[in-house]
Short mmCIF file of C-alpha atoms in Angstrom, two decimals:
data_model
loop_
_atom_site.label_atom_id
_atom_site.label_comp_id
_atom_site.label_asym_id
_atom_site.label_seq_id
_atom_site.Cartn_x
_atom_site.Cartn_y
_atom_site.Cartn_z
CA MET A 7 -51.37 -86.54 -40.96
CA PHE A 8 -48.48 -86.67 -43.35
CA GLN A 9 -46.03 -89.46 -43.80
CA GLU A 10 -42.52 -88.23 -43.20
CA ALA A 11 -41.47 -88.43 -46.82
CA GLN A 12 -44.58 -86.59 -47.90
CA PHE A 13 -44.05 -83.95 -45.26
CA THR A 14 -40.43 -83.49 -46.28
CA ARG A 15 -41.40 -83.01 -49.90
CA ILE A 16 -44.00 -80.40 -49.04
CA ALA A 17 -41.75 -78.66 -46.53
CA GLU A 18 -38.91 -78.41 -49.02
CA LYS A 19 -41.26 -77.10 -51.65
CA TYR A 20 -42.86 -74.39 -49.55
CA MET A 21 -40.36 -73.37 -46.91
CA ASP A 22 -38.93 -70.58 -49.02
CA MET A 23 -42.42 -69.28 -49.66
CA ILE A 24 -43.15 -69.24 -45.94
CA PHE A 25 -39.84 -67.57 -45.24
CA ARG A 26 -40.48 -64.89 -47.85
CA ILE A 27 -43.95 -64.18 -46.52
CA ALA A 28 -42.57 -63.90 -43.01
CA PHE A 29 -39.73 -61.73 -44.17
CA HIS A 30 -42.10 -59.43 -46.03
CA TYR A 31 -44.16 -59.19 -42.87
CA LEU A 32 -41.45 -58.90 -40.24
CA LYS A 33 -38.40 -57.68 -42.14
CA ASP A 34 -36.16 -59.83 -40.03
CA ARG A 35 -34.34 -62.93 -41.17
CA ALA A 36 -34.11 -64.61 -37.77
CA GLU A 37 -37.79 -64.07 -37.07
CA ALA A 38 -38.67 -65.23 -40.57
CA ASP A 39 -36.70 -68.42 -39.98
CA ASP A 40 -38.48 -68.97 -36.67
CA ILE A 41 -41.84 -68.47 -38.33
CA THR A 42 -40.89 -70.88 -41.09
CA GLN A 43 -40.08 -73.55 -38.55
CA GLU A 44 -43.22 -72.84 -36.57
CA VAL A 45 -45.46 -73.09 -39.62
CA LEU A 46 -43.86 -76.30 -40.81
CA LEU A 47 -44.16 -77.78 -37.36
CA LYS A 48 -47.85 -76.95 -37.39
CA LEU A 49 -48.15 -78.63 -40.74
CA TYR A 50 -46.41 -81.69 -39.38
CA ARG A 51 -48.71 -81.84 -36.43
CA THR A 52 -51.98 -80.98 -38.05
CA ASP A 53 -54.71 -83.54 -38.45
CA LYS A 54 -56.37 -81.39 -41.04
CA PHE A 55 -57.49 -83.05 -44.23
CA PHE A 56 -56.16 -81.32 -47.31
CA GLU A 57 -58.11 -81.70 -50.51
CA SER A 58 -55.29 -80.70 -52.79
CA GLU A 59 -51.82 -79.23 -52.94
CA ALA A 60 -53.36 -75.82 -53.52
CA HIS A 61 -55.27 -76.30 -50.29
CA ILE A 62 -52.00 -77.00 -48.47
CA ARG A 63 -50.37 -73.95 -50.01
CA ASN A 64 -53.25 -71.67 -49.04
CA TRP A 65 -53.25 -73.11 -45.54
CA LEU A 66 -49.54 -72.46 -45.21
CA VAL A 67 -49.96 -68.86 -46.34
CA ARG A 68 -52.74 -68.26 -43.83
CA VAL A 69 -50.89 -69.90 -40.98
CA ALA A 70 -47.70 -68.01 -41.85
CA VAL A 71 -49.51 -64.68 -41.80
CA ASN A 72 -51.16 -65.55 -38.50
CA CYS A 73 -47.86 -66.55 -36.97
CA CYS A 74 -46.42 -63.25 -38.13
CA LYS A 75 -49.28 -61.36 -36.52
CA LYS A 76 -48.66 -63.24 -33.33
CA ALA A 77 -44.96 -62.50 -33.50
CA CYS A 78 -45.77 -58.81 -33.78
CA LEU A 79 -47.56 -59.00 -30.48
CA SER A 80 -44.43 -60.02 -28.70
CA PRO A 81 -43.29 -57.25 -26.47
CA TRP A 82 -39.71 -58.11 -27.14
CA ARG A 83 -38.63 -58.03 -30.71
CA LYS A 84 -35.18 -57.58 -32.01
CA ARG A 85 -34.50 -56.62 -35.53
CA GLU A 86 -31.44 -57.25 -37.58
CA PRO A 87 -30.58 -54.17 -39.61
CA LEU A 88 -31.76 -54.68 -43.17
CA ASP A 89 -28.35 -53.69 -44.50
CA ALA A 90 -26.73 -56.57 -42.65
CA TYR A 91 -28.96 -59.06 -44.44
CA MET A 92 -28.66 -57.29 -47.77
CA ASP A 93 -24.91 -57.66 -47.60
CA GLN A 94 -25.35 -61.41 -47.62
CA LEU A 95 -27.74 -61.50 -50.54
CA SER A 96 -26.34 -61.61 -54.00
CA PHE A 97 -28.40 -59.37 -56.23
CA MET A 98 -27.99 -59.49 -59.98
CA THR A 99 -27.54 -55.73 -60.29
CA PRO A 100 -27.41 -52.73 -57.95
CA GLU A 101 -30.93 -51.90 -59.17
CA HIS A 102 -32.13 -55.21 -57.77
CA GLY A 103 -30.67 -54.28 -54.41
CA THR A 104 -32.36 -50.89 -54.54
CA LEU A 105 -35.70 -52.49 -55.34
CA PHE A 106 -35.30 -54.87 -52.40
CA TYR A 107 -34.60 -51.97 -50.09
CA MET A 108 -37.47 -49.89 -51.44
CA ILE A 109 -39.95 -52.75 -51.16
CA MET A 110 -38.93 -53.25 -47.56
CA GLU A 111 -39.51 -49.56 -46.95
CA LEU A 112 -43.16 -49.93 -47.89
CA PRO A 113 -45.78 -50.37 -45.18
CA ARG A 114 -46.29 -53.99 -44.23
CA LYS A 115 -49.78 -54.33 -45.65
CA TYR A 116 -48.55 -53.26 -49.08
CA ARG A 117 -45.50 -55.53 -48.97
CA LEU A 118 -47.54 -58.59 -48.22
CA ALA A 119 -50.16 -57.93 -50.88
CA ILE A 120 -47.44 -57.26 -53.44
CA TYR A 121 -45.61 -60.46 -52.58
CA LEU A 122 -48.69 -62.64 -52.79
CA TYR A 123 -49.77 -61.03 -56.04
CA TYR A 124 -46.54 -60.60 -57.92
CA TYR A 125 -44.51 -63.47 -56.60
CA GLU A 126 -46.94 -66.19 -55.65
CA GLY A 127 -49.36 -65.30 -58.41
CA TYR A 128 -52.49 -65.10 -56.30
CA SER A 129 -55.34 -63.01 -57.65
CA THR A 130 -56.74 -60.11 -55.65
CA GLY A 131 -59.78 -62.23 -54.84
CA GLU A 132 -57.61 -65.07 -53.57
CA ILE A 133 -55.51 -62.70 -51.49
CA ALA A 134 -58.69 -61.22 -50.06
CA GLY A 135 -59.72 -64.70 -49.00
CA LEU A 136 -56.32 -65.53 -47.55
CA LEU A 137 -55.99 -62.33 -45.59
CA HIS A 138 -59.64 -62.03 -44.70
CA MET A 139 -60.07 -58.60 -46.13
CA PRO A 140 -62.28 -57.16 -48.85
CA LYS A 141 -61.09 -57.59 -52.42
CA ALA A 142 -61.25 -53.84 -52.92
CA THR A 143 -58.87 -53.37 -49.98
CA VAL A 144 -56.37 -55.76 -51.55
CA ALA A 145 -56.61 -53.85 -54.81
CA THR A 146 -56.07 -50.61 -52.90
CA HIS A 147 -53.03 -52.03 -51.14
CA LEU A 148 -51.55 -53.14 -54.44
CA ARG A 149 -52.22 -49.80 -56.09
CA ARG A 150 -50.94 -47.74 -53.19
CA GLY A 151 -47.95 -50.02 -52.84
CA ARG A 152 -47.05 -49.58 -56.49
CA GLU A 153 -47.54 -45.81 -56.29
CA LEU A 154 -45.41 -45.50 -53.19
CA LEU A 155 -42.73 -47.68 -54.70
CA LYS A 156 -42.70 -45.57 -57.82
CA GLU A 157 -42.34 -42.41 -55.75
CA LYS A 158 -39.51 -43.90 -53.75
CA LEU A 159 -37.66 -45.11 -56.82
CA GLN A 160 -38.05 -41.72 -58.49
CA GLN A 161 -36.72 -40.01 -55.39
CA GLU A 162 -33.81 -42.42 -55.39
CA GLU A 163 -33.08 -41.64 -59.05
CA HIS A 164 -33.23 -37.90 -58.45
CA SER A 165 -30.90 -38.18 -55.51
CA HIS A 166 -28.31 -39.69 -57.82
CA VAL A 167 -28.69 -37.07 -60.55
CA MET B 23 -45.01 -49.61 -64.28
CA PHE B 24 -44.26 -52.28 -61.71
CA ASP B 25 -41.51 -54.56 -62.94
CA SER B 26 -42.79 -57.90 -61.70
CA LYS B 27 -39.96 -59.83 -63.35
CA MET B 28 -37.34 -57.81 -61.53
CA TYR B 29 -39.32 -58.13 -58.31
CA GLN B 30 -39.32 -61.90 -58.67
CA GLU B 31 -35.61 -61.91 -59.38
CA VAL B 32 -34.96 -59.90 -56.24
CA PHE B 33 -36.97 -62.05 -53.90
CA SER B 34 -35.96 -65.36 -55.39
CA SER B 35 -32.63 -64.75 -53.66
CA LEU B 36 -34.28 -65.03 -50.26
CA HIS B 37 -34.21 -68.52 -48.82
CA ALA B 38 -35.11 -70.09 -45.56
CA SER B 39 -32.18 -71.20 -43.46
CA GLU B 40 -30.58 -74.42 -44.67
CA ASP B 41 -31.17 -76.15 -41.37
CA THR B 42 -34.89 -75.30 -41.28
CA LEU B 43 -36.04 -78.80 -42.04
CA ASP B 44 -33.58 -80.35 -39.61
CA GLN B 45 -34.79 -78.06 -36.87
CA VAL B 46 -38.41 -78.82 -37.64
CA MET B 47 -37.81 -82.55 -37.60
CA LYS B 48 -35.90 -82.32 -34.33
CA LYS B 49 -38.74 -80.41 -32.75
CA ALA B 50 -41.30 -82.74 -34.26
CA VAL B 51 -39.56 -85.78 -32.85
CA ARG B 52 -39.12 -84.12 -29.50
CA THR B 53 -42.66 -82.93 -29.17
CA GLY B 54 -44.60 -85.60 -30.97
CA LYS B 55 -47.78 -84.81 -32.79
CA MET B 56 -49.55 -82.89 -30.12
CA ARG B 57 -53.03 -81.81 -30.82
CA ARG B 58 -53.82 -78.22 -30.31
CA ARG B 59 -55.79 -77.61 -27.23
CA LEU B 60 -58.44 -75.03 -27.45
CA PHE B 61 -59.36 -72.99 -24.44
CA PRO B 62 -61.91 -70.27 -24.33
CA ALA B 63 -60.10 -67.04 -23.70
CA PHE B 64 -61.66 -66.40 -20.37
CA VAL B 65 -60.59 -69.82 -19.19
CA VAL B 66 -57.01 -69.01 -20.00
CA LEU B 67 -57.15 -65.89 -17.93
CA LEU B 68 -59.08 -67.58 -15.20
CA THR B 69 -56.61 -70.44 -15.18
CA LEU B 70 -53.85 -68.02 -14.47
CA ALA B 71 -55.92 -66.14 -11.97
CA ILE B 72 -56.73 -69.21 -9.94
CA SER B 73 -53.41 -70.86 -10.47
CA GLY B 74 -52.22 -69.57 -7.15
CA ALA B 75 -53.79 -72.60 -5.61
CA VAL B 76 -51.83 -74.83 -7.95
CA PHE B 77 -48.64 -72.91 -7.33
CA SER B 78 -48.82 -73.27 -3.61
CA GLY B 79 -49.52 -76.96 -3.94
CA SER B 80 -46.30 -77.64 -5.74
CA ALA B 81 -44.05 -75.14 -4.08
CA ARG B 82 -41.18 -75.84 -1.79
CA LYS B 83 -38.80 -73.52 -0.11
CA SER B 84 -35.24 -74.24 -0.97
CA HIS B 85 -32.06 -72.23 -0.56
CA GLY B 86 -33.96 -69.18 0.52
CA ALA B 87 -36.33 -69.18 -2.41
CA TRP B 88 -39.46 -70.88 -3.41
CA VAL B 89 -38.96 -73.36 -6.14
CA PHE B 90 -41.77 -74.91 -8.07
CA HIS B 91 -41.52 -78.24 -9.66
CA GLY B 92 -42.58 -79.40 -13.03
CA SER B 93 -41.83 -82.28 -15.28
CA ARG B 94 -38.77 -82.05 -17.46
CA LYS B 95 -40.62 -84.05 -20.07
CA GLU B 96 -43.36 -81.49 -20.18
CA ILE B 97 -40.85 -78.77 -20.79
CA GLU B 98 -38.97 -80.66 -23.44
CA LYS B 99 -42.23 -81.54 -25.10
CA MET B 100 -42.78 -77.89 -25.67
CA GLY B 101 -39.45 -77.52 -27.33
CA VAL B 102 -38.49 -74.93 -24.78
CA TYR B 103 -35.04 -74.19 -23.66
CA CYS B 104 -34.02 -71.92 -20.91
CA PRO B 105 -31.21 -69.46 -21.48
CA GLU B 106 -28.26 -70.27 -19.31
CA GLN B 107 -28.12 -66.74 -18.04
CA LEU B 108 -31.21 -67.43 -16.04
CA GLY B 109 -29.30 -69.90 -14.00
CA PRO B 110 -30.21 -73.49 -13.42
CA TYR B 111 -33.87 -74.00 -13.25
CA ARG B 112 -34.94 -76.51 -10.76
CA ILE B 113 -37.12 -79.21 -12.03
CA ASP B 114 -37.60 -82.78 -11.24
CA GLU B 115 -39.36 -85.66 -12.82
CA GLN B 116 -42.46 -85.29 -10.77
CA SER B 117 -45.49 -84.67 -12.82
CA ALA B 118 -47.03 -81.38 -11.91
CA ASP B 119 -49.51 -79.01 -13.35
CA SER B 120 -47.11 -76.23 -13.70
CA PHE B 121 -43.50 -75.45 -14.10
CA HIS B 122 -41.99 -72.38 -12.60
CA MET B 123 -38.69 -70.73 -12.57
CA VAL B 124 -38.48 -68.55 -9.54
CA SER B 125 -35.93 -66.35 -8.01
CA ALA B 126 -33.40 -68.58 -6.35
CA GLY B 127 -30.92 -65.89 -5.59
CA SER B 128 -29.88 -62.45 -6.56
CA GLY B 129 -29.60 -61.50 -10.16
CA SER B 130 -31.79 -64.10 -11.65
CA LEU B 131 -35.35 -63.85 -12.67
CA LYS B 132 -37.60 -66.79 -12.98
CA ALA B 133 -40.92 -67.09 -14.63
CA PHE B 134 -43.58 -69.68 -14.84
CA PHE B 135 -45.82 -71.44 -17.24
CA ARG B 136 -48.23 -74.27 -17.32
CA PRO B 137 -47.95 -77.17 -19.72
CA ASP B 138 -51.46 -76.38 -20.87
CA TYR B 139 -49.91 -73.69 -22.93
CA THR B 140 -48.89 -75.08 -26.24
CA TRP B 141 -46.22 -72.63 -27.12
CA MET B 142 -43.77 -70.47 -25.42
CA SER B 143 -40.87 -68.34 -26.35
CA VAL B 144 -38.18 -66.88 -24.25
CA SER B 145 -35.70 -64.22 -25.05
CA TYR B 146 -33.26 -62.85 -22.65
CA GLU B 147 -31.04 -59.89 -22.43
CA LYS B 148 -30.16 -57.90 -19.46
CA ASN B 149 -28.92 -54.76 -21.05
CA SER B 150 -30.74 -51.55 -20.37
CA ARG B 151 -32.93 -52.96 -17.67
CA GLN B 152 -35.65 -54.66 -19.69
CA SER B 153 -34.53 -58.17 -19.91
CA LEU B 154 -36.79 -61.10 -20.30
CA SER B 155 -39.74 -61.68 -22.47
CA LEU B 156 -41.63 -64.81 -21.81
CA SER B 157 -44.55 -65.55 -24.01
CA LEU B 158 -46.97 -68.27 -23.29
CA GLY B 159 -50.44 -69.22 -24.24
CA THR B 160 -52.43 -71.51 -26.37
CA MET B 161 -52.07 -71.05 -30.06
CA ASP B 162 -55.47 -69.51 -30.19
CA HIS B 163 -55.48 -67.35 -27.15
CA PRO B 164 -52.10 -65.91 -26.37
CA LEU B 165 -51.33 -64.79 -22.93
CA TRP B 166 -48.11 -63.04 -22.30
CA ALA B 167 -45.94 -62.68 -19.33
CA ASP B 168 -43.13 -60.31 -19.93
CA ALA B 169 -40.67 -59.76 -17.21
CA SER B 170 -39.19 -56.43 -16.58
CA GLY B 171 -37.22 -54.50 -14.10
CA TYR B 172 -33.61 -55.50 -14.18
CA ASP B 173 -31.64 -53.12 -12.04
CA LEU B 174 -28.25 -52.89 -13.67
CA GLU B 175 -26.57 -51.14 -10.77
CA ASN B 176 -27.57 -53.67 -8.19
CA ASP B 177 -27.82 -56.66 -10.52
CA ILE B 178 -31.23 -57.61 -9.27
CA TRP B 179 -34.69 -57.93 -10.64
CA ASN B 180 -36.91 -55.49 -8.92
CA GLY B 181 -40.12 -56.01 -10.83
CA ARG B 182 -40.38 -52.36 -11.70
CA LEU B 183 -41.48 -51.06 -15.02
CA TYR B 184 -39.22 -48.96 -17.16
CA PRO B 185 -41.51 -47.71 -19.90
CA GLU B 186 -38.70 -46.19 -21.91
CA THR B 187 -37.25 -49.62 -22.43
CA LEU B 188 -40.54 -51.35 -23.13
CA THR B 189 -40.86 -50.48 -26.75
CA TRP B 190 -41.64 -52.07 -30.02
CA TYR B 191 -41.26 -51.00 -33.55
CA ASP B 192 -44.10 -49.35 -35.36
CA GLU B 193 -43.88 -48.83 -39.09
CA ALA B 194 -45.12 -45.28 -38.94
CA GLN B 195 -43.81 -44.09 -35.63
CA GLY B 196 -40.62 -46.05 -35.16
CA SER B 197 -39.85 -47.15 -31.64
CA VAL B 198 -42.95 -46.80 -29.52
CA SER B 199 -43.46 -47.54 -25.86
CA TYR B 200 -46.22 -50.03 -25.40
CA VAL B 201 -46.64 -49.25 -21.75
CA ASP B 202 -48.77 -46.41 -20.55
CA HIS B 203 -50.69 -45.18 -17.53
CA ILE B 204 -48.67 -47.00 -14.87
CA THR B 205 -50.21 -46.97 -11.43
CA GLU B 206 -48.77 -48.40 -8.26
CA HIS B 207 -50.78 -50.34 -5.71
CA THR B 208 -49.90 -52.12 -2.51
CA TYR B 209 -51.51 -55.31 -1.31
CA GLN B 210 -50.24 -57.84 1.20
CA ASN B 211 -46.83 -56.21 1.17
CA CYS B 212 -46.62 -56.55 -2.60
CA THR B 213 -46.09 -53.54 -4.82
CA ILE B 214 -48.28 -54.06 -7.85
CA TYR B 215 -47.75 -52.14 -11.04
CA LEU B 216 -50.84 -51.88 -13.15
CA TYR B 217 -50.46 -50.50 -16.62
CA ASP B 218 -52.02 -50.26 -20.02
CA ARG B 219 -50.30 -52.23 -22.67
CA ILE B 220 -50.86 -50.93 -26.15
CA THR B 221 -51.08 -53.67 -28.71
CA GLU B 222 -50.51 -53.45 -32.39
CA TYR B 223 -53.52 -53.69 -34.61
CA ALA B 224 -53.39 -56.67 -36.93
CA GLY B 225 -56.87 -56.57 -38.37
CA SER B 226 -57.95 -55.77 -41.87
CA ALA B 227 -59.58 -52.38 -41.45
CA ASP B 228 -58.10 -49.85 -43.77
CA PRO B 229 -56.96 -47.43 -42.52
CA ALA B 230 -56.03 -49.18 -39.32
CA PRO B 231 -57.34 -47.59 -36.16
CA PRO B 232 -54.84 -45.69 -34.04
CA LEU B 233 -52.63 -47.80 -31.84
CA THR B 234 -54.03 -46.18 -28.76
CA ASP B 235 -57.35 -47.93 -29.35
CA TYR B 236 -55.79 -51.23 -28.43
CA ARG B 237 -55.09 -51.30 -24.76
CA ASP B 238 -55.18 -53.99 -22.18
CA ALA B 239 -54.79 -53.73 -18.47
CA CYS B 240 -51.74 -55.66 -17.33
CA ALA B 241 -50.05 -56.16 -14.02
CA VAL B 242 -46.63 -57.06 -12.70
CA TRP B 243 -45.55 -57.55 -9.16
CA THR B 244 -43.08 -59.40 -7.04
CA ASP B 245 -44.31 -61.21 -4.01
CA PRO B 246 -41.48 -60.85 -1.49
CA GLU B 247 -42.92 -63.49 0.78
CA ILE B 248 -42.52 -66.26 -1.75
CA GLY B 249 -39.94 -64.58 -3.95
CA VAL B 250 -41.84 -64.93 -7.19
CA TRP B 251 -42.21 -62.39 -9.92
CA PHE B 252 -45.57 -62.39 -11.61
CA GLY B 253 -46.80 -60.73 -14.73
CA ILE B 254 -50.12 -61.12 -16.43
CA SER B 255 -51.50 -59.49 -19.50
CA PRO B 256 -54.59 -60.81 -21.21
CA PHE B 257 -55.34 -60.65 -24.86
CA CYS B 258 -58.58 -62.47 -24.53
CA ALA B 259 -60.70 -59.59 -25.68
CA VAL B 260 -59.03 -59.03 -28.97
CA TRP B 261 -58.52 -62.36 -30.66
CA GLU B 262 -60.98 -64.24 -32.72
CA MET B 263 -60.29 -67.58 -34.28
CA ASP B 264 -61.87 -68.36 -37.60
CA GLY B 265 -60.63 -71.63 -38.95
CA ASP B 266 -56.93 -71.11 -39.33
CA SER B 267 -57.01 -67.38 -39.10
CA TYR B 268 -56.87 -64.96 -36.23
CA THR B 269 -58.44 -61.59 -36.32
CA TYR B 270 -58.40 -58.79 -33.88
CA ILE B 271 -61.75 -57.81 -32.59
CA ARG B 272 -62.66 -55.29 -30.02
CA GLU B 273 -66.21 -56.00 -29.11
CA ASP B 274 -65.74 -55.33 -25.46
CA GLU B 275 -63.44 -53.38 -23.27
CA GLY B 276 -61.23 -56.28 -22.30
CA VAL B 277 -60.11 -56.45 -18.73
CA THR B 278 -60.29 -53.24 -16.79
CA LYS B 279 -57.62 -52.20 -14.34
CA GLU B 280 -60.04 -52.76 -11.49
CA GLU B 281 -60.71 -56.30 -12.67
CA MET B 282 -57.02 -56.90 -13.16
CA LEU B 283 -56.28 -55.71 -9.66
CA GLY B 284 -58.90 -58.16 -8.44
CA TYR B 285 -57.15 -61.01 -10.27
CA VAL B 286 -53.82 -59.97 -8.85
CA LYS B 287 -55.19 -59.98 -5.32
CA GLU B 288 -56.67 -63.43 -5.87
CA ILE B 289 -53.31 -64.74 -7.04
CA ILE B 290 -51.48 -63.18 -4.12
CA ASP B 291 -53.98 -64.61 -1.66
CA GLY B 292 -53.84 -67.98 -3.39
CA CYS B 293 -50.07 -68.14 -3.18
CA ARG B 294 -49.90 -67.35 0.51
#
């Protein structure tokens, strides 16, 4: 169990990561916030012994993904339109906003793999371990995700020509 | 070429809500450090199936409706709140095995849960008939009770299923009804709606199997004699816990409609 100060430090460090994972999975800010709270509450309550900070981080990723899966089972899900959230985000350029939108248009499995790989810096092998799927599948998700994204961005460019 | 730098710039602008930590600490203080309780899946289902005996033990008739009592502390421990629209839920400080919200008058739906369940979520809206979703279960073996059947015209809960309003969002297909094959049965003056609930696949198989492969028999009914709406839907056949991860499995056929009808009859008999 964590001391409160220790828990606070870890929570502050990783809550954005949890939120981003949940958002990539669920595409909904309110749900992502709920998941973030749920995961941190689990961390607070857990009696699990963590060997290292990396162990904590991996645990948080796994628990966040599981909570997202569980949330998807709910028969009653509301979704905030993506545009409403985008309006509140301050992107550096319009291209950044387009990329955000296009990423969110990708199938969930690609979004999550891309986030863990390109943002959190996990290797395909590590992602495979975290998501309990074969390494080759992770690599496929990354490749297909990139290809789809490229197609979408090209279509977007052509539509503006 | 994937621009990882730009990707990182985009998603670095996403942040958890500022009050996340406050909320977590409030819940943590309120609930204490509860240990997760692990129940074999079949026990969860069985618990619900036999809970009629528990229900009847703690039930009282009051103001024309049956009201079940539970401990406020138990409810608060779970960090649960009840939407005001549901009306006051009647609880007292008696310690009981279960807490129930039951119909205490027209226009309000009540549901039930047992404190054994370590999480619960409630959302409420009474637009377009489908109104309440109550989720309960252990962390490892979810069991859902989702209420349905709000009759807008008459402002009552009728326990009926409106499949067109019972939908969820699927990436590929958009809004999809998760209710299928509804059949109606009568037992002890109760109209029981049995249906298949289609669940979303969350496993790692690539490509994912079609959604229609994931069905569970569910049941909803209102018992007019005691004025309680019931809904049960097991997920016991599809979840597997491996350390901290959950995986869908489908090694058996889950609960059949015939079995579910048997459970329903047991509950009805147990509540009478």
